[in-house]
Short mmCIF file of C-alpha atoms in Angstrom, two decimals:
data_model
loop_
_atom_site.label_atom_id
_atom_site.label_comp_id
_atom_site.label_asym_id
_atom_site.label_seq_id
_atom_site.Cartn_x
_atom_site.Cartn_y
_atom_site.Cartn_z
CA UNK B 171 101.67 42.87 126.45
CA UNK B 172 104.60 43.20 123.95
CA UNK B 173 103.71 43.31 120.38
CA UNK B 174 106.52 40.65 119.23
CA UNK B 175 107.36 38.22 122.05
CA UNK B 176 110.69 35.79 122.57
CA UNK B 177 111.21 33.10 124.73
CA UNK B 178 114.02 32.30 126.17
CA UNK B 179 115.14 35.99 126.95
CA UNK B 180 118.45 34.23 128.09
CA UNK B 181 120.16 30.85 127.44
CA UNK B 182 123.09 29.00 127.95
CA UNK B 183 123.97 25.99 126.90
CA UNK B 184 126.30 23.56 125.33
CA UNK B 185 128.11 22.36 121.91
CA UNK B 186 125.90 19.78 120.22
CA UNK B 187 123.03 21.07 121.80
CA UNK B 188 119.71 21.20 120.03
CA UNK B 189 117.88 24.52 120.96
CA UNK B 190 114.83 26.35 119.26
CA UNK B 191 113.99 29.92 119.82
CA UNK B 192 110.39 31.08 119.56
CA UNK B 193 108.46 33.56 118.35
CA UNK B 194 105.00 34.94 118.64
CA UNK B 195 103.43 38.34 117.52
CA UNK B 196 99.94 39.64 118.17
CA UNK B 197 100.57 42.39 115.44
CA UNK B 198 98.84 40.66 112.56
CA UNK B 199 101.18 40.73 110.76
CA UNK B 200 102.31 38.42 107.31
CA UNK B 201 106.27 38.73 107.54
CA UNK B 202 108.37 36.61 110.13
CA UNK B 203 112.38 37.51 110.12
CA UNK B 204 114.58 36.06 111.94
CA UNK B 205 117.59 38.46 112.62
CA UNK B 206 121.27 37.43 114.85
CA UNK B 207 122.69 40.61 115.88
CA UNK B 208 126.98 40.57 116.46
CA UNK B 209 129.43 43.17 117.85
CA UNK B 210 130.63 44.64 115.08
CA UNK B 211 128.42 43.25 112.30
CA UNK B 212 125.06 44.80 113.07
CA UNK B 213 121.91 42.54 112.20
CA UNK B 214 122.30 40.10 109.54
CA UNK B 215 118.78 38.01 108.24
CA UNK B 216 119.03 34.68 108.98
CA UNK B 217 115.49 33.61 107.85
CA UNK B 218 112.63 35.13 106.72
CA UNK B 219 108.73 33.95 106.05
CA UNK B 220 106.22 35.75 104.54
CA UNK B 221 103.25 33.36 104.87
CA UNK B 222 102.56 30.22 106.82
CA UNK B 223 103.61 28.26 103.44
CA UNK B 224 106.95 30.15 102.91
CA UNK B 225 110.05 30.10 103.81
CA UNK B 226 113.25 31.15 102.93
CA UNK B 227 116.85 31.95 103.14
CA UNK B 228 118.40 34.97 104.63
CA UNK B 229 122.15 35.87 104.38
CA UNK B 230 123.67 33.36 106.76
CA UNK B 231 120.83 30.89 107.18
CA UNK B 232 123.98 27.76 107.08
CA UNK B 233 123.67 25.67 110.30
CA UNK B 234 119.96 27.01 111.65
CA UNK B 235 116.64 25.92 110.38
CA UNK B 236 112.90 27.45 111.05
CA UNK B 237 109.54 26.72 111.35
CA UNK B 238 106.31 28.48 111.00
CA UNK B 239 103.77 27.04 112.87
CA UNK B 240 101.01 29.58 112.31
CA UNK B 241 100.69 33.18 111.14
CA UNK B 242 101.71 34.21 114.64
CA UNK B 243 104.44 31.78 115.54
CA UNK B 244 107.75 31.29 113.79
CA UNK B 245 110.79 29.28 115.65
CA UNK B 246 114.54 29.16 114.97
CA UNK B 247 116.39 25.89 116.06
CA UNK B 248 119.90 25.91 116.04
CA UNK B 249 120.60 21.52 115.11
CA UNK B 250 123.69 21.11 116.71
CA UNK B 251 125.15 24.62 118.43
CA UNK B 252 128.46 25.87 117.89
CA UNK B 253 130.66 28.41 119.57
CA UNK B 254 130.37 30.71 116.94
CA UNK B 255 126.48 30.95 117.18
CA UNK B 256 126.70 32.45 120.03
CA UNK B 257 124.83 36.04 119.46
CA UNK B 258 121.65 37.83 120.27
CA UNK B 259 118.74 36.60 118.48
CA UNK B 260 115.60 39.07 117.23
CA UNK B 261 112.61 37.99 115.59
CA UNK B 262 110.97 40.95 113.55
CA UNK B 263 107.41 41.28 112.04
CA UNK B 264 106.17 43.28 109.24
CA UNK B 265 103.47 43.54 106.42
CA UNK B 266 103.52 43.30 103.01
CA UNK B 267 103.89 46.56 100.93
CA UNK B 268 105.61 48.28 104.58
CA UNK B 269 109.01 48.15 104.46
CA UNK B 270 109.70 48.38 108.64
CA UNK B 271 110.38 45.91 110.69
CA UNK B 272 108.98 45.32 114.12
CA UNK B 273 111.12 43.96 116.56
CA UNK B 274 111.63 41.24 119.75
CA UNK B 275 113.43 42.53 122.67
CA UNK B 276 115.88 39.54 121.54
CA UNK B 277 116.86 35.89 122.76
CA UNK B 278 120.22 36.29 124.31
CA UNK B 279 122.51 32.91 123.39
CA UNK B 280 125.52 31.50 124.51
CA UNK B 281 126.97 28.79 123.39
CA UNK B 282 129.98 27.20 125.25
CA UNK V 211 132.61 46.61 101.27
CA UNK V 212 129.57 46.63 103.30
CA UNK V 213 126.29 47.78 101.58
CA UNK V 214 125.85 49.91 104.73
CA UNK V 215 128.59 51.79 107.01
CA UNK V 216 128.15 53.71 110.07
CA UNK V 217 130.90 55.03 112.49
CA UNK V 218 130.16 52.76 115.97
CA UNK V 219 131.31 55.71 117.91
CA UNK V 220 131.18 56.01 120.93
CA UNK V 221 129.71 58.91 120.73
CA UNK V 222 129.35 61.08 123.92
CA UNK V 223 127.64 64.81 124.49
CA UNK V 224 126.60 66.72 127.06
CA UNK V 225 122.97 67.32 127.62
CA UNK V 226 121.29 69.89 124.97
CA UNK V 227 123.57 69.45 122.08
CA UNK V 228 122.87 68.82 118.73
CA UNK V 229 123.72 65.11 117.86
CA UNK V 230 124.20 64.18 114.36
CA UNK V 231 124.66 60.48 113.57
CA UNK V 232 125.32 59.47 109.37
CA UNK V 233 125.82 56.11 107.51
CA UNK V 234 126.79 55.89 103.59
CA UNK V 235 125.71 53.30 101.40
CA UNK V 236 126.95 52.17 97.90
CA UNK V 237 123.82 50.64 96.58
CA UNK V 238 122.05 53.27 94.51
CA UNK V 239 119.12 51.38 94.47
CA UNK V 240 118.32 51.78 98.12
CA UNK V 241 115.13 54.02 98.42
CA UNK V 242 113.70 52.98 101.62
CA UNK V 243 115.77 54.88 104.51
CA UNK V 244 115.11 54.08 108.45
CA UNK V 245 116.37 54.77 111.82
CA UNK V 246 116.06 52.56 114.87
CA UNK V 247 116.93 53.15 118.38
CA UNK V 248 117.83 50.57 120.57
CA UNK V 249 118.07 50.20 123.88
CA UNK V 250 119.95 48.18 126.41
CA UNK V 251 118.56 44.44 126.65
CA UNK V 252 115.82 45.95 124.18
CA UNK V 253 115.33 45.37 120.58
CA UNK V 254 114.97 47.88 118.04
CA UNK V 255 112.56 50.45 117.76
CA UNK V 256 111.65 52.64 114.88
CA UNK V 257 111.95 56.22 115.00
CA UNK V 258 112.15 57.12 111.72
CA UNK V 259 111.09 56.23 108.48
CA UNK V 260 111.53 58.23 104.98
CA UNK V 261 111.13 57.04 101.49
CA UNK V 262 113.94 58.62 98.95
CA UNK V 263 115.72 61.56 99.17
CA UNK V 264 114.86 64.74 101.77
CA UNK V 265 114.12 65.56 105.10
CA UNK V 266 111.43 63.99 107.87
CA UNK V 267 111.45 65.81 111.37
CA UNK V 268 109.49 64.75 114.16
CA UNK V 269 109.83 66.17 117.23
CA UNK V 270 113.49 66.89 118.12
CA UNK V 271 114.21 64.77 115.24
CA UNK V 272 115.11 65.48 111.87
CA UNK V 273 116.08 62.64 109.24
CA UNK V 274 117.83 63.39 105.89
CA UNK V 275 118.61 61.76 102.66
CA UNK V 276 121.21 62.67 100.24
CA UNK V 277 120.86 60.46 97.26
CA UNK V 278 123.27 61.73 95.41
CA UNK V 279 125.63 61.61 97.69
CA UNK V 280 124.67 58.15 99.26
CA UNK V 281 124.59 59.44 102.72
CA UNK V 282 121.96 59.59 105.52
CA UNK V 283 121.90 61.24 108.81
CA UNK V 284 119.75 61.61 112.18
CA UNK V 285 119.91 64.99 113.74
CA UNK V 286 118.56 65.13 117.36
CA UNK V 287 117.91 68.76 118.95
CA UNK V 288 118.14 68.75 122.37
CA UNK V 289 119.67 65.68 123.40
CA UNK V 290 118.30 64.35 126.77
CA UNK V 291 120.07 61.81 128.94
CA UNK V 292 116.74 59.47 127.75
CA UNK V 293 118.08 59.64 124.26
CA UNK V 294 120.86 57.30 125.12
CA UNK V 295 121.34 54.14 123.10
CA UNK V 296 122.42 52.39 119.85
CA UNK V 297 121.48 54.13 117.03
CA UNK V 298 121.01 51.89 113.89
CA UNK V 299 120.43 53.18 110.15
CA UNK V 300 118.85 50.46 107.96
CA UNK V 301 117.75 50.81 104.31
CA UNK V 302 116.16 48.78 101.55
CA UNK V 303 114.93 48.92 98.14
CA UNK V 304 111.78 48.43 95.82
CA UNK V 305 111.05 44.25 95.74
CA UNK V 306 113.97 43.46 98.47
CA UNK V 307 113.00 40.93 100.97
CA UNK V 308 114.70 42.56 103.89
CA UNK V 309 116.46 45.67 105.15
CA UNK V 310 120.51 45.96 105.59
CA UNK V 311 121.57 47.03 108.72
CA UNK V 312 124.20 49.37 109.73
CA UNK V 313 126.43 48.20 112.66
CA UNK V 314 124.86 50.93 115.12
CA UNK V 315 126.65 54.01 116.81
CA UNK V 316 126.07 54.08 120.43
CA UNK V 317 125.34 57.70 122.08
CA UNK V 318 125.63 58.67 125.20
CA UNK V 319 124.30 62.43 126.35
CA UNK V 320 125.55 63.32 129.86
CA UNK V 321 123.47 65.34 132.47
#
């Protein structure tokens, strides 16, 4: 079974839409990311958590919002999708003091 | 200017050559230095992982640091069609919250 695990692997859907992306890891680890990787613009942190009690803002965090549900579980919903969030989608994992990051095999999103 | 800049290639070579992939950086602070492979439809994957300035080889690969310069590279010996993929620097420093990416250079090594 994979360490870090995303669901959907693929989705397509409409403007306006509501969708959350979710994450679960069986690493055991403290640190959630949530990372939206562009053509061009390599991965750019979106969110990031470090315990179930914190969260906070990566670099383009504006129009997304996240959850942590439990040490193993963080989701990303997108409120009201856009064109322009259409990307692929990684949640990462990683422990305090341990600067890698462990990655999803990514949520693939389009937006139309 | 980005914090981070790599060359997105393409890069292609024929199997056995030396491949040498680089990114600069303009934050001196950076200490933390990684490499992460990534596959098609797969996310990244670390391969390697060296703290300040130097060299890390494992295998048929060899990481190095140039502080001074602000430059990074991956050297891999023997380049096998399996080697393949994006290839994405990504560094950090002492208290940062997360790491900054390069965009990736994409290899390809030909049989």
């Amino acid at each position: 079974d994979a360490d870090v695990t995303q669901t959907p692997r693929n989705r397509i859907t409409k403007t306006g839409k509501r969708i959350m992306l979710e994450c679960s890891q069986t690493k055991g680890h403290d640190r959630m990311y949530w990372y939206r990787q562009d053509p061009g613009l390599g991965l750019r942190l979106i969110y990031y958590s470090f315990d179930v009690k914190d969260i906070n803002k990566g670099e383009i965090s504006d129009g997304y919002s996240v959850s942590r549900q439990a040490q193993a579980k963080f989701s990303l919903s997108l409120e009201s999708a856009i064109p322009n969030q259409t990307a692929l989608y990684f949640c990462a994992t990683g422990s305090a003091g341990e600067q890698p990051q462990h990655f999803g095999d990514g949520t693939r999103l389009s937006i139309l | 200017q980005k914090e981070v800049e790599q060359d997105p290639g393409p890069l292609s070579v024929p199997e056995g050559a030396i491949v040498s992939l680089n990114c600069t950086y303009s934050n001196s602070a950076f200490q933390y230095f990684m490499w992460y492979r990534q596959y098609s439809r797969k996310g990244p994957e670390l391969l390697m992982y060296t703290y300040s300035s130097g060299n890390k080889e494992d295998g048929r690969f060899t990481a190095q640091v140039d502080k001074s310069s602000k430059y990074i590279s991956l050297f891999i010996r023997d380049s096998q069609p399996s080697d393949s993929a994006t290839y994405l620097c990504a560094m950090s420093r002492t208290g940062a919250n997360n790491l900054f990416f390069g965009t990736g250079t994409r290899l390809t090594v030909i049989p």
